[in-house]
XYZ file of C-alpha atoms in Angstrom:
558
model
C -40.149 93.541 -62.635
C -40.380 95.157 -66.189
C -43.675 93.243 -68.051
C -43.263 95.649 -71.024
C -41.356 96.152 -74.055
C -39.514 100.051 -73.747
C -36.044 98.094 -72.933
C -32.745 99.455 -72.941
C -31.246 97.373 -76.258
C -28.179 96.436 -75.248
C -27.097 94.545 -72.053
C -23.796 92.710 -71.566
C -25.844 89.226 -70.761
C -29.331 88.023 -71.773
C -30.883 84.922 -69.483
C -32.918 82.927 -70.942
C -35.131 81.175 -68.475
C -35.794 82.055 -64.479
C -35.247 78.769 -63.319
C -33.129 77.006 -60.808
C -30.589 78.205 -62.381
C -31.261 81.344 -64.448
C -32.313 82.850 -60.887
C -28.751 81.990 -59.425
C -27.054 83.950 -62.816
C -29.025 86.639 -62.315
C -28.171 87.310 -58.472
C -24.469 86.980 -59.031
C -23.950 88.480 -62.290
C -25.459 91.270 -61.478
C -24.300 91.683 -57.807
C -20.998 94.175 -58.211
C -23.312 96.664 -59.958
C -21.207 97.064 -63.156
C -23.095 94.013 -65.700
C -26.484 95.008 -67.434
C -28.309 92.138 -67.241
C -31.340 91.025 -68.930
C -33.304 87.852 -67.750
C -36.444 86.896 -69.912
C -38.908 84.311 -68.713
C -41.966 82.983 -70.768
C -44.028 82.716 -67.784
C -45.299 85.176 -64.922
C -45.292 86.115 -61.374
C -44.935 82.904 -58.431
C -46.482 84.968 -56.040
C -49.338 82.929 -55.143
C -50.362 80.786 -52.091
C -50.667 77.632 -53.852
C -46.582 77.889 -54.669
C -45.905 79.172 -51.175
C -47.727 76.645 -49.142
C -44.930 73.585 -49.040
C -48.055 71.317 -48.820
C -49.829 72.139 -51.592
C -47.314 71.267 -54.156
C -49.597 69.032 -56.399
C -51.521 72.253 -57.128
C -48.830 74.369 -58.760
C -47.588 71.290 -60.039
C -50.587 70.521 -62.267
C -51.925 74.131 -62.799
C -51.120 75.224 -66.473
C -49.976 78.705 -65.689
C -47.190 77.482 -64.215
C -46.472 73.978 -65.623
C -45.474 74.048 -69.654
C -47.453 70.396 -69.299
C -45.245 68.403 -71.187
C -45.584 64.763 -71.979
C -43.726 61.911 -73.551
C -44.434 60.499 -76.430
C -45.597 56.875 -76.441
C -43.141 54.869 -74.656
C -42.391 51.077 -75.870
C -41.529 49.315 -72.839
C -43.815 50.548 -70.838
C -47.494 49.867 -72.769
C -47.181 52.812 -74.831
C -48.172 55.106 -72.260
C -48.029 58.947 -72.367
C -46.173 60.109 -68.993
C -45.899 62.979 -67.281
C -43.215 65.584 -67.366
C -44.035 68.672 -66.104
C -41.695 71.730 -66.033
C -42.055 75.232 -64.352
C -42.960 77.623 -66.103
C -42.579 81.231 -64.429
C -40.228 83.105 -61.882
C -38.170 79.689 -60.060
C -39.036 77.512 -62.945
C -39.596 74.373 -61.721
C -38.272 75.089 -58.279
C -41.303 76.788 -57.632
C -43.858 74.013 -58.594
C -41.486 71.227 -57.361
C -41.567 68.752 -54.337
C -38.958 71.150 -52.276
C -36.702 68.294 -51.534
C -33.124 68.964 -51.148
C -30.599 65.851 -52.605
C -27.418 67.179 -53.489
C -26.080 63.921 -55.168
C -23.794 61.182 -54.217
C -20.114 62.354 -54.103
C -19.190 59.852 -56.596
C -21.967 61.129 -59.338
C -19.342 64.411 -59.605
C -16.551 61.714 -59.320
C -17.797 60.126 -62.608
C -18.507 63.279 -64.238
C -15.130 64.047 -64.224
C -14.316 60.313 -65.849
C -16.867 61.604 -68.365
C -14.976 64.719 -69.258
C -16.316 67.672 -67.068
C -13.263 68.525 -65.842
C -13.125 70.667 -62.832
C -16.391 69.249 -61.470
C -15.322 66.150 -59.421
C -16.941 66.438 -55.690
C -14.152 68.750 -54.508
C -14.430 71.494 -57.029
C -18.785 71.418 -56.545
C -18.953 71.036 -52.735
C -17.869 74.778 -52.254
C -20.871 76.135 -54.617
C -22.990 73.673 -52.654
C -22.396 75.326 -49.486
C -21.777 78.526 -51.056
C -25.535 78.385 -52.034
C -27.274 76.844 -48.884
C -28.349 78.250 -45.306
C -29.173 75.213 -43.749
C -31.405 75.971 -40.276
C -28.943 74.065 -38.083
C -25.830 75.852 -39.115
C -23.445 75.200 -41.880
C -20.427 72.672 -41.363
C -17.262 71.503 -43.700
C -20.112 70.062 -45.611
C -22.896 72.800 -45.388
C -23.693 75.816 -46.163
C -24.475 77.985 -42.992
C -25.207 81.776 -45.000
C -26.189 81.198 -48.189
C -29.676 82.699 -50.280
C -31.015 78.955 -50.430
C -32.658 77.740 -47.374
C -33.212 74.556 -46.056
C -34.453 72.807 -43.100
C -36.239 69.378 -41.582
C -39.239 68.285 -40.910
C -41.074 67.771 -37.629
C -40.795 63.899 -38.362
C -44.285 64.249 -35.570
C -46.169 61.435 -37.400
C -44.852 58.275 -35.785
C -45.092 56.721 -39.293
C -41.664 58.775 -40.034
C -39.876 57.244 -37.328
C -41.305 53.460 -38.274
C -39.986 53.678 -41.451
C -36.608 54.646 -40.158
C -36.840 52.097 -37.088
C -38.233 49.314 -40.214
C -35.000 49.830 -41.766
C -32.676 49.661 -39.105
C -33.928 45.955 -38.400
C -33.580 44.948 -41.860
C -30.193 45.654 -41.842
C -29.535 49.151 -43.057
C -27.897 51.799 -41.101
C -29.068 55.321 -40.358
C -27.201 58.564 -41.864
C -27.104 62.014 -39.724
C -26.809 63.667 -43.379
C -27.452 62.349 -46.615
C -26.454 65.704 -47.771
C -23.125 65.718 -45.945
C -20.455 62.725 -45.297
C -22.886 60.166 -45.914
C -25.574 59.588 -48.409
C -25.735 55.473 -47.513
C -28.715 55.137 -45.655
C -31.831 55.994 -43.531
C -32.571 59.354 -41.940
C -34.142 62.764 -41.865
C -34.832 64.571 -45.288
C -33.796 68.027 -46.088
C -36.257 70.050 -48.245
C -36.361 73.967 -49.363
C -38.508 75.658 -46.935
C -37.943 78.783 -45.218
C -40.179 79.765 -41.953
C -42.434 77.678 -43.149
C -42.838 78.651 -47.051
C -41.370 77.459 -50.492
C -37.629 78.453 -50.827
C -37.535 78.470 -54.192
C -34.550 80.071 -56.532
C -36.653 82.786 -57.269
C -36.967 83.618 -53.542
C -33.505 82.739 -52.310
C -31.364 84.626 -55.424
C -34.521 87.264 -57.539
C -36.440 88.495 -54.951
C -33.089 90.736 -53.756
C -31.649 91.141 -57.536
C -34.849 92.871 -59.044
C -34.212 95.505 -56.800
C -30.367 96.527 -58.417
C -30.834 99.111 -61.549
C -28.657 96.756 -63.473
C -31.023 93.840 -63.293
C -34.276 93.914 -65.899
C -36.712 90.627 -65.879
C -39.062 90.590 -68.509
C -41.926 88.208 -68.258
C -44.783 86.548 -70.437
C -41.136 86.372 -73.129
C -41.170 83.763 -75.081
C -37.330 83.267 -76.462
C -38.108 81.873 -79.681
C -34.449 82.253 -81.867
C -30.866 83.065 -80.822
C -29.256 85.827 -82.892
C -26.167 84.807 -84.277
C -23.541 87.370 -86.616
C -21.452 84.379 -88.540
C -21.143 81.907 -85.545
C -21.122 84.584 -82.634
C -24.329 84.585 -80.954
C -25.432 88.316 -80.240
C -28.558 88.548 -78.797
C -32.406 86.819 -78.210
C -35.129 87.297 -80.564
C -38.286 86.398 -78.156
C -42.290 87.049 -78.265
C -44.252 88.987 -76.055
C -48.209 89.759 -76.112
C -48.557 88.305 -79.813
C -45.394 90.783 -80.816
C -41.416 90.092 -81.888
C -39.080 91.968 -79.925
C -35.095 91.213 -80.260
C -32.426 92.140 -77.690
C -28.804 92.129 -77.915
C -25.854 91.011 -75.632
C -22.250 92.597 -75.691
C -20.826 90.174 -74.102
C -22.738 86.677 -73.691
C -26.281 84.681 -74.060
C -27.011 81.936 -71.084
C -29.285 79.972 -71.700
C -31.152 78.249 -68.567
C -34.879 76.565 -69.586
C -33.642 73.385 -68.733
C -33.735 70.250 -70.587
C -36.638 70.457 -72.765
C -36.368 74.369 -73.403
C -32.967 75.191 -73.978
C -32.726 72.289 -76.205
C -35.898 73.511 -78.292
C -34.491 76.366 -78.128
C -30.899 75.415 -79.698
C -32.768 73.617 -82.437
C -34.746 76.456 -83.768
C -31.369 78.698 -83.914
C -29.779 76.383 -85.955
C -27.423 74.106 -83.253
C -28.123 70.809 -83.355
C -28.132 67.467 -85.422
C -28.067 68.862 -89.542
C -30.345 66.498 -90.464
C -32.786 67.213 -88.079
C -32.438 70.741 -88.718
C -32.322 70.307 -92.990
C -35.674 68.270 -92.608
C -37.481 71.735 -91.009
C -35.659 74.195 -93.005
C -34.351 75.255 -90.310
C -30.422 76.560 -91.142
C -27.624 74.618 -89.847
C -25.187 77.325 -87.588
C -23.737 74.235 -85.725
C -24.004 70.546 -86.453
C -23.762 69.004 -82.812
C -25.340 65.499 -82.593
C -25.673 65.674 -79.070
C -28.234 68.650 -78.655
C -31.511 66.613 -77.347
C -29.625 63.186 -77.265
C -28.342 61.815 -73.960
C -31.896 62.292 -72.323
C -32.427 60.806 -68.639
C -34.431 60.752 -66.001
C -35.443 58.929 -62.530
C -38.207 56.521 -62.829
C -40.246 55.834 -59.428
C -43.389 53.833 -58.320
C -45.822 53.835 -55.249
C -45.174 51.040 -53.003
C -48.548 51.512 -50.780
C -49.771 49.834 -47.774
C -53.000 50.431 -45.666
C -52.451 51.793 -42.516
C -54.583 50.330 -39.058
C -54.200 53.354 -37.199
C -55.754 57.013 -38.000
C -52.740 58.468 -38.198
C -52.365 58.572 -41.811
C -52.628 62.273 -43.399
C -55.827 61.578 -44.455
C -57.135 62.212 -41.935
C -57.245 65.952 -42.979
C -57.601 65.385 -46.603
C -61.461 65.903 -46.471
C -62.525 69.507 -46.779
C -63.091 70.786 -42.965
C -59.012 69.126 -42.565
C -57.419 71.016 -45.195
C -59.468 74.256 -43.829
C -57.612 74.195 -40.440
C -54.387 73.150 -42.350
C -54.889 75.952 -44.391
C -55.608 78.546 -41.788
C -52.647 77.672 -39.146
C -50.527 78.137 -42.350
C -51.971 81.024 -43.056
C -51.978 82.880 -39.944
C -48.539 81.194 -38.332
C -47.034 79.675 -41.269
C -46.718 76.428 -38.985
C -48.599 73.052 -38.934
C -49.525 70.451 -41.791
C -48.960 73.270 -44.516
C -45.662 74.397 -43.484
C -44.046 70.648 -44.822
C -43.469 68.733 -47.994
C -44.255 65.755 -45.716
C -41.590 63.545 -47.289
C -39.184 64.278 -43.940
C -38.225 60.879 -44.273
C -36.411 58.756 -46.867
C -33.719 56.029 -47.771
C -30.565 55.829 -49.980
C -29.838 52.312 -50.475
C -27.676 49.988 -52.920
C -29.553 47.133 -54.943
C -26.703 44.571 -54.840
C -23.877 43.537 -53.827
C -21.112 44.921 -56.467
C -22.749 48.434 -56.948
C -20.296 50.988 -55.151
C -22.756 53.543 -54.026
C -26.673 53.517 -53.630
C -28.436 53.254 -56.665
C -32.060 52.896 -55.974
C -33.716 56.156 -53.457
C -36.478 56.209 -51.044
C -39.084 59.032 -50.508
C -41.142 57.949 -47.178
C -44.794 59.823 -47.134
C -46.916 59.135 -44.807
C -50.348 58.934 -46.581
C -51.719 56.323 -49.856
C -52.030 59.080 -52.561
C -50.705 59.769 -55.743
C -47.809 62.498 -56.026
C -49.340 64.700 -58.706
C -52.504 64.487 -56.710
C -54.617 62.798 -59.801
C -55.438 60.019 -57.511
C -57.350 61.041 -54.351
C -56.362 58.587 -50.630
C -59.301 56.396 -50.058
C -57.779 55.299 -46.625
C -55.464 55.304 -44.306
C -52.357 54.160 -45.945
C -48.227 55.097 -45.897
C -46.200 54.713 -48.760
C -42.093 54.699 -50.106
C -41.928 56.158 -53.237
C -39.288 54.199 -54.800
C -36.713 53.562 -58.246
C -33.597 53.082 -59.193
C -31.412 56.381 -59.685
C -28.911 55.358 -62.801
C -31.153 53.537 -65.592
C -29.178 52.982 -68.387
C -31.660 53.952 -70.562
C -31.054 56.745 -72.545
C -33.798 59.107 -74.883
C -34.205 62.577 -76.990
C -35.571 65.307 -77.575
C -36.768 66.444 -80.700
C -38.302 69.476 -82.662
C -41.990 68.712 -83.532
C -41.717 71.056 -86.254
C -39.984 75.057 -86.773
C -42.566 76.995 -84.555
C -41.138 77.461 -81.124
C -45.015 77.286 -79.827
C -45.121 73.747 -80.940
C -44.223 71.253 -78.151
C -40.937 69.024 -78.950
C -40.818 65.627 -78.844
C -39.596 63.944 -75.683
C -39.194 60.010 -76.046
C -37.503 59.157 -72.846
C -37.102 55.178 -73.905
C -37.639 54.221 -70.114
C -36.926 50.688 -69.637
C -34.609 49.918 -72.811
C -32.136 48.511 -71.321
C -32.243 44.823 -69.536
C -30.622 46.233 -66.652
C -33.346 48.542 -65.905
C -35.615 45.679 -64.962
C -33.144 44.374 -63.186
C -33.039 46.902 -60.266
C -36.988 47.967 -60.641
C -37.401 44.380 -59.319
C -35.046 44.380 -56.438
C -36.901 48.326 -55.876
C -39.920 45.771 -55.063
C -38.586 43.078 -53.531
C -36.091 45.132 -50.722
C -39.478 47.332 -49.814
C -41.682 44.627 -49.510
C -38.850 43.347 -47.193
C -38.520 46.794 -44.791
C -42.388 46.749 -44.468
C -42.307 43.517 -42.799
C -40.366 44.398 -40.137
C -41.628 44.883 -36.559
C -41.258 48.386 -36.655
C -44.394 48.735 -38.756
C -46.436 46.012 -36.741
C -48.769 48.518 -34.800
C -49.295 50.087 -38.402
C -49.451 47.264 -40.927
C -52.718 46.875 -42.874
C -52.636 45.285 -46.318
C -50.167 46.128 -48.876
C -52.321 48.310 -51.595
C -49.485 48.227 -54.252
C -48.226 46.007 -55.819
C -49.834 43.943 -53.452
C -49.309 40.566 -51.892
C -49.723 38.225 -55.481
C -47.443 40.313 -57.164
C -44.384 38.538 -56.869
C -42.637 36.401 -59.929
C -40.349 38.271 -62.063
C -42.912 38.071 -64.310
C -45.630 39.655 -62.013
C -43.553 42.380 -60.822
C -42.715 43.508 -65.007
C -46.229 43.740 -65.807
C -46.892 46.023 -62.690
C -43.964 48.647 -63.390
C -45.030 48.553 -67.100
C -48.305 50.024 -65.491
C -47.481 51.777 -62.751
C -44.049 53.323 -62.864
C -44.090 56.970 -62.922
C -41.730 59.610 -64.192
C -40.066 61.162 -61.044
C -39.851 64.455 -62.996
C -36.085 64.650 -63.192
C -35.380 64.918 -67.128
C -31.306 65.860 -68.029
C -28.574 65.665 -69.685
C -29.807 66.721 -73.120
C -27.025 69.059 -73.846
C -23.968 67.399 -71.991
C -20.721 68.875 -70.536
C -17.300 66.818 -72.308
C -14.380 66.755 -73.782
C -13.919 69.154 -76.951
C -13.664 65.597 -79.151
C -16.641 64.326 -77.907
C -18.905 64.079 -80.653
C -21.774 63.612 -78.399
C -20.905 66.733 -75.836
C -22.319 70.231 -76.401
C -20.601 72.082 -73.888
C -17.076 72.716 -72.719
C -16.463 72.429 -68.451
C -16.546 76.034 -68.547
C -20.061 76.115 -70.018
C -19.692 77.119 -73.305
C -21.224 75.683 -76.232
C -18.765 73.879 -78.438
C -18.930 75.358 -82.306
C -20.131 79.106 -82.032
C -19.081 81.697 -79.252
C -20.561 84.077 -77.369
C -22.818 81.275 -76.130
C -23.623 79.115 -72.728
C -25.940 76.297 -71.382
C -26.261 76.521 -67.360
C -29.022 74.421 -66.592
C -29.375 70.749 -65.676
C -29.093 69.653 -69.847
C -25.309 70.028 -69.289
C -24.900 67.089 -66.370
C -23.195 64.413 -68.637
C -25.089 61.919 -66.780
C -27.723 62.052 -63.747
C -27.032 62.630 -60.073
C -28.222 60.311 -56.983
C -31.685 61.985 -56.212
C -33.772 65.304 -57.095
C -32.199 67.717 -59.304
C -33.064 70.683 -57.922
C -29.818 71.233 -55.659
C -27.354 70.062 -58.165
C -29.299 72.752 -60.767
C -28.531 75.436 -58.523
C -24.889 74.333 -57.473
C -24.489 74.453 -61.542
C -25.717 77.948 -61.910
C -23.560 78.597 -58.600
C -20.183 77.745 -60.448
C -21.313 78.811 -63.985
C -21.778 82.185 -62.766
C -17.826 82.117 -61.843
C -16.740 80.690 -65.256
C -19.057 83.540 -67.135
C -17.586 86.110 -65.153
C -13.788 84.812 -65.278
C -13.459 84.616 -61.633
C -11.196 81.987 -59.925
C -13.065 78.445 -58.889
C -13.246 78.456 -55.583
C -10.766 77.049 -53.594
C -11.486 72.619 -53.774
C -12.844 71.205 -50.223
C -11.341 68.073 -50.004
C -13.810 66.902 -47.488
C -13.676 62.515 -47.276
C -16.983 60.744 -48.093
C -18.541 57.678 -47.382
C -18.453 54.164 -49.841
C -19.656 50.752 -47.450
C -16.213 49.095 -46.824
C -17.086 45.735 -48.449
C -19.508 47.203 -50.875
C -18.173 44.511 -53.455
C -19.557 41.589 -51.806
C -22.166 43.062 -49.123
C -25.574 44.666 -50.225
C -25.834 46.527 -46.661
């Protein structure tokens, strides 16, 4: 991979961004040999143990060379805090310093994007780029992929704790699911994440590590893309920063961006697409006035419900330092063990009440008391459901801090605005509180750590998500796919922004509105099918496999 500057200057495409996405472009645009391709990427290399090793995520996660370390600003409904909102910075973006699980979405999220004007991306038109990207470990199916670059597999589920949870829900009512992924999401089961033979699958290893080796394919690094270059409203090529020095590279035929929500939207802003006033107010000139660059802005919101565990059979019991030696060297030496897992193999996809039509509110099962970013170290043995409701209605923006693309934008994500919001983070409480007292966790069941046992009026319950809810790092939507005469869209269903030409957003900014768990699969289906529409190819052919919605699902909660 090319760190310097002697580049050929002209290529047909420039990526911006080596992300989920950006890595996917790069593989197939460049894989009949004929496009010159050019894929630029303000951070470095992922080739380090700390990214590898699925069960050292928190480290990558918080380590600035790979983490841009973004934060919101102040938020008003939730005491003014500051949260978290990391993004990847370096080869796999943030699907190198992610928690490797694999969610594809509920069929009915890509239902409803088509109601909101991307059409050609209902569930039949993305489940062929699902599969198309995926090698699942147990074989592909009508609904999986089976030889695909992106792998994915399950956990051991060997803690008992895994099969509790499971077990805990089953007697409160719930039903399990063979495959969230597949014909049903509704439900209890196993948890698919991106590992292959035991190390991170991230895009960077399932679609670059192959492309860098084609003559057609140069990745620059250390780039910082700091200005589209438009001629009138044609965008023609990249102006971007490298070692304190401008460089500027041109595209015959198309710029793609892919930094993601925060990035590409910066990025828009500074070259003059966006909201005019916004723009006016730097001095920044106008090149397209779209009022929904940066609007539209949503995320996943999640908290920690924690209870202590009676048994030593809690991960922390190799969280000291001698623990995470052995765990470190079976990893090392067979790529097996403790290391070799995310350790969320478990998790739950459930509906908050009666009169929602498909789950709304997701369950990560972990079986240890820590925080997920690591700040918080376990101080016992303890188990824990990360847990929050998957379509807030609150919606935020993202904003230029000032014209210097090394400033950090704004990100107000508004969490909690809307009245509805606090509707479902309460039943999030309530219908946890209710699986851990099943039998299932009897043998297990110490006190409950968080909320804990007093926290239960409405009232109670507000003031501990105002304190404790989390981010669950899943920002989108900030430059969304819709109709031409949407004045809020930014991009047409094939991609490409609305008001100037020669120019396309394939990252997760374009999803009009946010998908039924983690991001990173839908991210990679996008650049799957927006690597078809850049090269004019046919969609593939529409799998019109059927999908599950709960029979009475009007008047039933489970």
């Amino acid at each position: 991979m090319t760190n310097g500057s002697a580049i050929d200057p002209a290529y047909d495409y420039i990526i911006v961004g080596a992300g989920s996405a950006g890595c996917v472009l790069a593989s197939r645009l460049t894989e009949d040999g004929h496009n010159r391709v050019l894929l630029l990427e303000s951070g470095g290399s992922d080739r380090s143990l700390y990214i590898q090793m699925p069960a050292a995520l928190a480290i990558p996660m918080n380590t600035k060379r790979w983490n841009w370390g973004y934060e919101s600003e102040p938020e008003p409904h939730l005491n003014n805090r500051r949260l978290n909102c990391p993004r990847g910075k370096g080869l796999g973006g943030s699907s190198s310093i992610n928690g490797l699980v694999y969610v594809r979405g509920n069929p009915l999220d890509f239902e409803r994007w088509e109601d909101e004007g991307a059409r050609g991306w209902g569930y039949a038109q993305v489940l062929p780029y699902f599969r198309r990207a995926e090698t699942r470990k147990e074989g592909g199916n009508a609904y999986r992929g089976g030889d695909g670059p992106l792998s994915t597999t399950y956990g051991s589920l060997k803690n008992p704790l895994h099969q509790a949870w499971i077990d805990a829900a089953r007697q409160a009512g719930y039903t399990e699911t063979e495959d969230y992924n597949g014909f049903r999401q509704e439900g209890f089961g196993r948890m698919d994440m991106t590992v292959r033979n035991g190390e991170r699958c991230s895009s960077a290893k399932a679609y670059l590590y192959d492309a860098v080796k084609r003559p057609n394919l140069t990745v620059i690094q250390h780039a910082l893309a700091s200005r589209i270059v438009f001629e009138g409203k044609r965008a023609v090529g990249v102006a971007y920063e490298q070692g304190g020095t401008m460089h500027e590279v041109r595209a015959g035929k198309e710029v793609i961006l892919a930094g993601g929500p925060i990035n590409t939207v910066q990025l828009l802003k500074l070259s003059g697409i966006g909201p005019a006033e916004e723009l006016s107010a730097l001095g920044i000139p106008v090149v397209a006035d779209r009022a929904g660059v940066g609007a539209n802005l949503q995320d996943h919101l999640e908290f920690y419900f924690q209870v202590a565990c009676s048994q030593p059979i809690t991960l922390f019991g190799s969280a000291n330092l001698i623990g995470k030696a052995l765990v470190g060297a079976e990893w090392l030496l067979r790529k097996t063990g403790l290391g070799a897992s995310n350790h969320f193999e478990s998790c739950g996809f459930i509906r908050s009440n009666a009169g929602v039509k498909y789950p709304d509110i997701q369950y990560h099962f972990f079986p240890m008391a820590i925080n997920y970013d690591g700040s918080s170290l376990a101080t016992e043995h303890g188990y824990q459901a990360h847990v929050g409701s998957m379509r807030s209605k609150s919606r935020g923006t993202v904003t230029l801090r000032s014209a210097d693309p090394h400033d950090k934008p704004k990100i107000l994500f508004n969490y909690m605005s809307d009245p509805q919001d606090w509707v479902e983070m309460r039943q999030c409480v309530r219908l946890t509180r209710e699986i851990f007292a099943q039998d299932a966790f009897a043998p297990f069941r110490g006190r409950e750590i968080q909320p804990g046992a007093d926290c239960v009026t409405d009232a109670q319950i507000d003031d501990f998500i105002r304190e404790h809810v989390e981010s669950a790092l899943h920002p989108s939507c900030t430059c969304k796919m819709g109709r031409a005469n949407d004045p809020l869209a930014v991009v047409d269903p094939e991609l490409r922004v609305i008001g100037v030409e020669g120019l396309r957003i394939v990252d997760s900014s374009v999803m009009p509105s946010i998908t039924t768990g983690n991001l990173n699969a839908p991210s990679i289906m996008i650049g799957e099918k927006g690597a078809d529409h850049i090269l004019g190819r046919p969609m593939l052919a529409p799998a019109n496999e059927p999908f599950y919605v709960h029979p009475e699902w009007e008047t039933q909660q489970r």
